Protein backbone atom coordinates (compact mmCIF):
# COMPACT_ATOMS: atom_id res chain seq x y z
CA UNK A 1 0.00 0.00 0.00
CA UNK A 2 1.35 3.44 -0.86
CA UNK A 3 2.29 5.95 1.80
CA UNK A 4 -0.50 8.27 0.63
CA UNK A 5 -3.13 5.55 1.03
CA UNK A 6 -1.98 4.66 4.53
CA UNK A 7 -1.95 8.33 5.49
CA UNK A 8 1.77 8.15 6.37
CA UNK A 9 2.70 10.73 3.77
CA UNK A 10 3.44 13.87 5.78
CA UNK A 11 2.00 15.98 2.96
CA UNK A 12 -1.25 14.02 2.69
CA UNK A 13 -3.20 16.80 4.46
CA UNK A 14 -2.70 19.07 1.44
CA UNK A 15 -5.88 20.21 -0.37
CA UNK A 16 -7.93 17.45 1.16
CA UNK A 17 -10.11 19.06 3.78
CA UNK A 18 -13.75 19.93 3.45
CA UNK A 19 -14.28 23.02 5.57
CA UNK A 20 -17.86 23.87 6.52
CA UNK A 21 -18.52 27.45 7.61
CA UNK A 22 -21.91 28.28 9.17
CA UNK A 23 -23.08 31.87 8.76
CA UNK A 24 -26.21 33.26 10.39
CA UNK A 25 -28.11 35.93 8.44
CA UNK A 26 -27.04 39.33 9.80
CA UNK A 27 -30.59 40.18 10.86
CA UNK A 28 -30.13 37.55 13.60
CA UNK A 29 -26.34 37.28 14.00
CA UNK A 30 -23.57 39.25 15.68
CA UNK A 31 -26.03 40.78 18.13
CA UNK A 32 -23.23 41.62 20.60
CA UNK A 33 -21.13 43.46 18.03
CA UNK A 34 -21.77 47.17 18.45
CA UNK A 35 -19.25 49.45 16.72
CA UNK A 36 -20.32 53.11 16.68
CA UNK A 37 -20.75 54.47 13.15
CA UNK A 38 -20.72 51.04 11.51
CA UNK A 39 -23.76 49.16 10.27
CA UNK A 40 -23.83 45.88 12.17
CA UNK A 41 -25.19 43.81 9.28
CA UNK A 42 -22.56 45.15 6.88
CA UNK A 43 -19.87 44.38 9.44
CA UNK A 44 -21.20 40.85 9.98
CA UNK A 45 -21.06 40.28 6.20
CA UNK A 46 -17.55 41.68 5.88
CA UNK A 47 -16.33 39.46 8.72
CA UNK A 48 -17.91 36.35 7.19
CA UNK A 49 -16.56 37.10 3.71
CA UNK A 50 -13.03 37.71 4.99
CA UNK A 51 -13.18 34.42 6.88
CA UNK A 52 -14.37 32.60 3.76
CA UNK A 53 -11.70 34.13 1.56
CA UNK A 54 -8.93 33.11 3.97
CA UNK A 55 -10.30 29.56 4.19
CA UNK A 56 -10.42 29.18 0.40
CA UNK A 57 -6.81 30.40 0.18
CA UNK A 58 -5.61 27.73 2.62
CA UNK A 59 -3.41 25.12 0.96
CA UNK A 60 -4.93 22.29 3.01
CA UNK A 61 -8.51 22.98 1.91
CA UNK A 62 -10.17 21.19 -1.01
CA UNK A 63 -13.60 22.82 -0.64
CA UNK A 64 -15.14 25.51 1.51
CA UNK A 65 -18.85 25.02 2.10
CA UNK A 66 -21.01 27.83 3.45
CA UNK A 67 -24.24 26.89 5.21
CA UNK A 68 -26.57 29.83 5.45
CA UNK A 69 -30.05 31.19 4.84
CA UNK A 70 -28.57 34.48 3.66
CA UNK A 71 -28.87 34.95 -0.12
CA UNK A 72 -27.09 38.32 0.06
CA UNK A 73 -23.94 36.62 1.30
CA UNK A 74 -23.80 34.46 -1.80
CA UNK A 75 -24.26 37.52 -4.01
CA UNK A 76 -21.50 39.42 -2.22
CA UNK A 77 -19.07 36.50 -2.32
CA UNK A 78 -18.64 36.68 -6.10
CA UNK A 79 -14.92 37.44 -6.02
CA UNK A 80 -14.09 34.52 -3.73
CA UNK A 81 -13.21 31.46 -5.82
CA UNK A 82 -14.82 28.02 -5.57
CA UNK A 83 -17.17 28.55 -2.67
CA UNK A 84 -20.09 26.20 -2.42
CA UNK A 85 -23.31 27.33 -0.74
CA UNK A 86 -25.67 24.89 0.96
CA UNK A 87 -29.06 26.23 2.08
CA UNK A 88 -29.62 25.84 5.79
CA UNK A 89 -33.37 25.33 5.47
CA UNK A 90 -35.26 25.56 8.72
CA UNK A 91 -32.97 27.30 11.22
CA UNK A 92 -32.12 24.76 13.93
CA UNK A 93 -28.92 26.29 15.29
CA UNK A 94 -25.21 26.22 14.61
CA UNK A 95 -24.56 22.49 15.05
CA UNK A 96 -27.47 21.54 12.83
CA UNK A 97 -26.23 23.97 10.16
CA UNK A 98 -22.75 22.45 10.25
CA UNK A 99 -24.17 18.92 10.11
CA UNK A 100 -26.23 19.90 7.05
CA UNK A 101 -23.09 21.06 5.26
CA UNK A 102 -21.09 18.00 6.23
CA UNK A 103 -23.86 15.65 5.10
CA UNK A 104 -24.31 17.50 1.80
CA UNK A 105 -20.64 17.25 0.92
CA UNK A 106 -19.52 13.91 2.30
CA UNK A 107 -22.37 11.69 3.54
CA UNK A 108 -20.14 8.61 3.77
CA UNK A 109 -17.43 10.39 5.80
CA UNK A 110 -14.70 9.60 3.28
CA UNK A 111 -12.88 12.94 3.56
CA UNK A 112 -11.31 14.82 6.45
CA UNK A 113 -13.89 17.40 7.49
CA UNK A 114 -13.76 20.55 9.58
CA UNK A 115 -16.20 23.12 10.88
CA UNK A 116 -14.80 26.63 11.07
CA UNK A 117 -16.64 29.52 12.68
CA UNK A 118 -17.50 32.28 10.25
CA UNK A 119 -16.44 35.13 12.50
CA UNK A 120 -12.64 35.08 12.19
CA UNK A 121 -11.90 38.30 10.28
CA UNK A 122 -8.14 38.18 10.90
CA UNK A 123 -7.78 34.54 9.82
CA UNK A 124 -4.59 33.81 7.90
CA UNK A 125 -4.61 30.81 5.55
CA UNK A 126 -1.31 29.60 7.02
CA UNK A 127 -2.76 29.49 10.55
CA UNK A 128 -5.64 27.34 9.32
CA UNK A 129 -3.16 25.12 7.44
CA UNK A 130 -1.07 24.64 10.58
CA UNK A 131 -4.13 23.51 12.52
CA UNK A 132 -5.35 21.15 9.79
CA UNK A 133 -1.87 19.63 9.50
CA UNK A 134 -1.96 18.89 13.23
CA UNK A 135 -5.55 17.63 13.01
CA UNK A 136 -4.61 15.11 10.32
CA UNK A 137 -3.02 12.78 12.86
CA UNK A 138 -6.03 12.38 15.21
CA UNK A 139 -9.60 11.10 14.74
CA UNK A 140 -11.23 14.29 16.07
CA UNK A 141 -9.82 17.59 17.18
CA UNK A 142 -10.75 21.02 18.48
CA UNK A 143 -9.06 24.42 18.56
CA UNK A 144 -9.87 26.59 21.57
CA UNK A 145 -10.77 30.24 21.12
CA UNK A 146 -8.50 32.87 22.66
CA UNK A 147 -10.42 32.79 25.94
CA UNK A 148 -9.92 29.01 26.16
CA UNK A 149 -13.60 28.25 26.73
CA UNK A 150 -15.05 28.26 23.23
CA UNK A 151 -14.06 26.53 19.99
CA UNK A 152 -13.19 27.95 16.60
CA UNK A 153 -12.44 24.74 14.67
CA UNK A 154 -13.63 21.15 15.07
CA UNK A 155 -12.42 18.33 12.85
CA UNK A 156 -13.16 14.71 12.05
CA UNK A 157 -10.89 12.30 10.17
CA UNK A 158 -12.14 10.03 7.38
CA UNK A 159 -14.36 7.35 8.89
CA UNK A 160 -15.24 9.35 12.01
CA UNK A 161 -18.92 10.29 12.26
CA UNK A 162 -19.47 14.04 12.42
CA UNK A 163 -20.23 15.54 15.83
CA UNK A 164 -20.09 19.07 17.17
CA UNK A 165 -21.41 21.00 20.14
CA UNK A 166 -20.69 24.67 19.51
CA UNK A 167 -21.97 27.51 21.67
CA UNK A 168 -20.92 28.96 25.00
CA UNK A 169 -18.46 26.70 26.83
CA UNK A 170 -18.07 24.46 23.79
CA UNK A 171 -14.40 23.62 24.27
CA UNK A 172 -15.08 21.36 27.27
CA UNK A 173 -17.97 19.69 25.44
CA UNK A 174 -15.79 18.99 22.42
CA UNK A 175 -13.16 17.39 24.66
CA UNK A 176 -15.94 15.26 26.17
CA UNK A 177 -16.93 14.19 22.66
CA UNK A 178 -13.41 12.81 22.21
CA UNK A 179 -11.74 15.69 20.38
CA UNK A 180 -8.02 16.14 20.91
CA UNK A 181 -7.15 19.72 21.85
CA UNK A 182 -4.73 21.01 19.23
CA UNK A 183 -1.85 23.04 20.61
CA UNK A 184 -2.30 26.22 18.64
CA UNK A 185 -0.37 29.29 19.80
CA UNK A 186 -2.30 32.09 21.44
CA UNK A 187 -1.05 34.40 18.68
CA UNK A 188 -2.76 32.32 15.98
CA UNK A 189 -5.44 34.22 14.07
CA UNK A 190 -7.50 31.03 14.12
CA UNK A 191 -8.25 31.61 17.82
CA UNK A 192 -9.62 35.14 17.36
CA UNK A 193 -13.34 34.89 16.77
CA UNK A 194 -15.15 38.19 17.08
CA UNK A 195 -18.37 38.68 19.02
CA UNK A 196 -17.72 42.09 20.62
CA UNK A 197 -16.09 45.40 19.73
CA UNK A 198 -13.22 44.62 22.13
CA UNK A 199 -12.54 41.33 20.33
CA UNK A 200 -12.66 43.20 17.02
CA UNK A 201 -9.93 45.55 18.33
CA UNK A 202 -7.74 42.56 19.19
CA UNK A 203 -8.33 41.00 15.77
CA UNK A 204 -7.57 44.38 14.21
CA UNK A 205 -4.14 44.42 15.85
CA UNK A 206 -3.40 41.07 14.17
CA UNK A 207 -4.47 42.38 10.76
CA UNK A 208 -8.03 42.24 9.45
CA UNK A 209 -9.15 40.89 6.12
CA UNK A 210 -9.72 43.48 3.36
CA UNK A 211 -13.50 43.88 3.62
CA UNK A 212 -13.58 44.30 7.38
CA UNK A 213 -10.60 46.66 7.30
CA UNK A 214 -12.17 48.78 4.54
CA UNK A 215 -15.48 49.05 6.39
CA UNK A 216 -13.84 50.09 9.66
CA UNK A 217 -11.68 52.64 7.83
CA UNK A 218 -14.88 54.55 6.96
CA UNK A 219 -15.45 55.50 10.60
N1 LIG B 1 -25.94 28.91 9.54
C1 LIG B 1 -25.90 29.23 10.84
N2 LIG B 1 -24.79 29.80 11.36
C2 LIG B 1 -24.80 30.11 12.67
C3 LIG B 1 -25.90 29.87 13.51
N3 LIG B 1 -25.57 30.31 14.76
C4 LIG B 1 -24.33 30.81 14.68
N4 LIG B 1 -23.85 30.70 13.42
C5 LIG B 1 -22.54 31.11 12.91
O1 LIG B 1 -21.56 30.51 13.75
C6 LIG B 1 -20.51 31.42 14.02
C7 LIG B 1 -20.41 31.69 15.50
O2 LIG B 1 -21.62 32.25 15.89
P1 LIG B 1 -21.86 32.96 17.26
O3 LIG B 1 -20.78 33.92 17.54
O4 LIG B 1 -22.11 31.93 18.28
O5 LIG B 1 -23.24 33.69 16.98
P2 LIG B 1 -23.59 35.06 16.26
O6 LIG B 1 -25.02 34.97 15.97
O7 LIG B 1 -22.69 35.34 15.12
O8 LIG B 1 -23.34 36.16 17.36
P3 LIG B 1 -24.24 36.54 18.66
O9 LIG B 1 -25.48 37.20 18.15
O10 LIG B 1 -23.34 37.45 19.39
O11 LIG B 1 -24.52 35.25 19.37
C8 LIG B 1 -20.80 32.65 13.17
O12 LIG B 1 -20.18 32.47 11.92
C9 LIG B 1 -22.31 32.60 13.01
O13 LIG B 1 -22.74 33.28 11.84
C10 LIG B 1 -27.06 29.27 12.93
O14 LIG B 1 -28.07 29.03 13.59
N5 LIG B 1 -27.01 28.99 11.60
C1 LIG C 1 -19.93 29.39 18.94
C2 LIG C 1 -18.95 29.58 19.79
O1 LIG C 1 -18.44 30.77 20.18
P1 LIG C 1 -19.07 32.20 20.26
O2 LIG C 1 -20.52 32.07 20.59
O3 LIG C 1 -18.25 32.87 21.32
O4 LIG C 1 -18.81 32.78 18.92
C3 LIG C 1 -18.20 28.47 20.42
O5 LIG C 1 -17.21 28.78 21.11
O6 LIG C 1 -18.57 27.32 20.26
PDB file of N, CA and C and ligand atoms in Angstrom, residues 30 32 94 117 119 145 150-151 165-168 170 174 193 195, ligand 2:
ATOM      1  N   UNK A  30     -24.493  38.225  15.173  1.00  0.00           N
ATOM      2  CA  UNK A  30     -23.569  39.251  15.684  1.00  0.00           C
ATOM      3  C   UNK A  30     -24.292  40.317  16.507  1.00  0.00           C
ATOM      4  N   UNK A  32     -24.053  40.973  19.563  1.00  0.00           N
ATOM      5  CA  UNK A  32     -23.229  41.621  20.604  1.00  0.00           C
ATOM      6  C   UNK A  32     -22.200  42.573  20.009  1.00  0.00           C
ATOM      7  N   UNK A  94     -26.536  26.317  15.214  1.00  0.00           N
ATOM      8  CA  UNK A  94     -25.211  26.215  14.607  1.00  0.00           C
ATOM      9  C   UNK A  94     -24.804  24.762  14.312  1.00  0.00           C
ATOM     10  N   UNK A 117     -15.701  28.421  12.455  1.00  0.00           N
ATOM     11  CA  UNK A 117     -16.641  29.517  12.682  1.00  0.00           C
ATOM     12  C   UNK A 117     -16.448  30.605  11.631  1.00  0.00           C
ATOM     13  N   UNK A 119     -16.682  33.786  11.965  1.00  0.00           N
ATOM     14  CA  UNK A 119     -16.438  35.132  12.504  1.00  0.00           C
ATOM     15  C   UNK A 119     -14.982  35.319  12.916  1.00  0.00           C
ATOM     16  N   UNK A 145     -10.829  28.802  21.413  1.00  0.00           N
ATOM     17  CA  UNK A 145     -10.766  30.240  21.123  1.00  0.00           C
ATOM     18  C   UNK A 145      -9.760  30.898  22.074  1.00  0.00           C
ATOM     19  N   UNK A 150     -14.296  28.573  24.449  1.00  0.00           N
ATOM     20  CA  UNK A 150     -15.052  28.263  23.229  1.00  0.00           C
ATOM     21  C   UNK A 150     -14.192  27.507  22.229  1.00  0.00           C
ATOM     22  N   UNK A 151     -14.754  27.285  21.044  1.00  0.00           N
ATOM     23  CA  UNK A 151     -14.056  26.534  19.993  1.00  0.00           C
ATOM     24  C   UNK A 151     -14.177  27.310  18.680  1.00  0.00           C
ATOM     25  N   UNK A 165     -20.570  20.420  19.085  1.00  0.00           N
ATOM     26  CA  UNK A 165     -21.407  20.995  20.136  1.00  0.00           C
ATOM     27  C   UNK A 165     -20.957  22.427  20.419  1.00  0.00           C
ATOM     28  N   UNK A 166     -21.108  23.273  19.388  1.00  0.00           N
ATOM     29  CA  UNK A 166     -20.690  24.672  19.512  1.00  0.00           C
ATOM     30  C   UNK A 166     -21.638  25.433  20.436  1.00  0.00           C
ATOM     31  N   UNK A 167     -21.209  26.647  20.775  1.00  0.00           N
ATOM     32  CA  UNK A 167     -21.971  27.512  21.668  1.00  0.00           C
ATOM     33  C   UNK A 167     -21.150  27.762  22.928  1.00  0.00           C
ATOM     34  N   UNK A 168     -21.679  28.580  23.804  1.00  0.00           N
ATOM     35  CA  UNK A 168     -20.917  28.964  24.997  1.00  0.00           C
ATOM     36  C   UNK A 168     -20.364  27.735  25.732  1.00  0.00           C
ATOM     37  N   UNK A 170     -18.120  25.637  24.675  1.00  0.00           N
ATOM     38  CA  UNK A 170     -18.074  24.459  23.785  1.00  0.00           C
ATOM     39  C   UNK A 170     -16.762  23.674  23.864  1.00  0.00           C
ATOM     40  N   UNK A 174     -16.484  19.670  23.515  1.00  0.00           N
ATOM     41  CA  UNK A 174     -15.786  18.990  22.415  1.00  0.00           C
ATOM     42  C   UNK A 174     -14.745  18.000  22.959  1.00  0.00           C
ATOM     43  N   UNK A 193     -11.978  34.630  17.247  1.00  0.00           N
ATOM     44  CA  UNK A 193     -13.340  34.891  16.771  1.00  0.00           C
ATOM     45  C   UNK A 193     -13.830  36.197  17.392  1.00  0.00           C
ATOM     46  N   UNK A 195     -16.968  38.489  18.625  1.00  0.00           N
ATOM     47  CA  UNK A 195     -18.369  38.678  19.019  1.00  0.00           C
ATOM     48  C   UNK A 195     -18.629  40.100  19.508  1.00  0.00           C
TER      49      UNK A 195
HETATM   50  C1  LIG B   2     -19.933  29.391  18.940  1.00  0.00           C
HETATM   51  C2  LIG B   2     -18.949  29.578  19.792  1.00  0.00           C
HETATM   52  O1  LIG B   2     -18.444  30.773  20.175  1.00  0.00           O
HETATM   53  P1  LIG B   2     -19.072  32.199  20.262  1.00  0.00           P
HETATM   54  O2  LIG B   2     -20.524  32.068  20.594  1.00  0.00           O
HETATM   55  O3  LIG B   2     -18.251  32.874  21.318  1.00  0.00           O
HETATM   56  O4  LIG B   2     -18.808  32.779  18.916  1.00  0.00           O
HETATM   57  C3  LIG B   2     -18.200  28.467  20.419  1.00  0.00           C
HETATM   58  O5  LIG B   2     -17.211  28.782  21.110  1.00  0.00           O
HETATM   59  O6  LIG B   2     -18.575  27.318  20.263  1.00  0.00           O
END
